[in-house]
Amino acid sequence: MSSREIIIEPDPILRKKSENLEKVDTNLQKLMDDMLSTMYGAPGIGLAAVQIGILKRVIVIDVSKEDEKKNPIFLINPKITYKSKKTSVYEEGCLSLPGHFAEIERPAECHVDFIDYFGKNKKIQAGGILSTCIQHEIDHLNGILFIDYLSKLKKDMIIKKLVKRKKELSKIVL
Ligand code: ZN
């Protein structure tokens, strides 16, 4: 497992739509291992392949708490088949938007069809933080970021700060 560099907004690749995968092979499993190690290292609770520059429909999630056993979930070609009318609000962050958080309202529950790490068809019925996390990550596969749900003013302010951050980082000379 090796960690990869996480792409930070603004970057045009984060706005591209990811493609479905045809099969699960060792290359894909290697990618998923790298994604997991990148996510744990960040640290974060979810990561989509596009965030490390790969436009494929694969996400990794682990919402287990610090004192719990790790419980990674790999979702290949995830498809939401049901969203509840009932909504919930969580404060969301994103590894591609470091330092920024906002309360986002989403369907409280969702059902998802996906292919797992071993190529098996699976279904998951998610609620709570897992439901929010899955929806956030599937948004990434469609080029959507959580700031897209905010007012234009708030969104522009966050992007401005991220642009400034990128400029400052590029100034560092060693
Ligand atoms: Zn994210």
Short mmCIF file of N, CA, C and O and ligand atoms in Angstrom, two decimals, residues 51 94 136 140, ligand 1:
data_model
loop_
_atom_site.label_atom_id
_atom_site.label_comp_id
_atom_site.label_asym_id
_atom_site.label_seq_id
_atom_site.Cartn_x
_atom_site.Cartn_y
_atom_site.Cartn_z
N GLN A 51 -10.24 11.89 -6.46
CA GLN A 51 -9.46 12.75 -5.56
C GLN A 51 -7.96 12.45 -5.60
O GLN A 51 -7.17 13.24 -5.11
N CYS A 94 -14.07 17.81 3.51
CA CYS A 94 -13.66 17.06 2.32
C CYS A 94 -12.14 17.15 2.22
O CYS A 94 -11.57 18.23 2.38
N HIS A 136 -21.91 11.82 -0.32
CA HIS A 136 -20.82 12.78 -0.57
C HIS A 136 -19.82 12.18 -1.57
O HIS A 136 -19.38 12.85 -2.51
N HIS A 140 -18.74 12.99 -5.71
CA HIS A 140 -17.40 13.16 -6.32
C HIS A 140 -17.33 12.48 -7.68
O HIS A 140 -16.71 13.00 -8.61
ZN ZN B 1 -14.98 14.87 -0.46
#
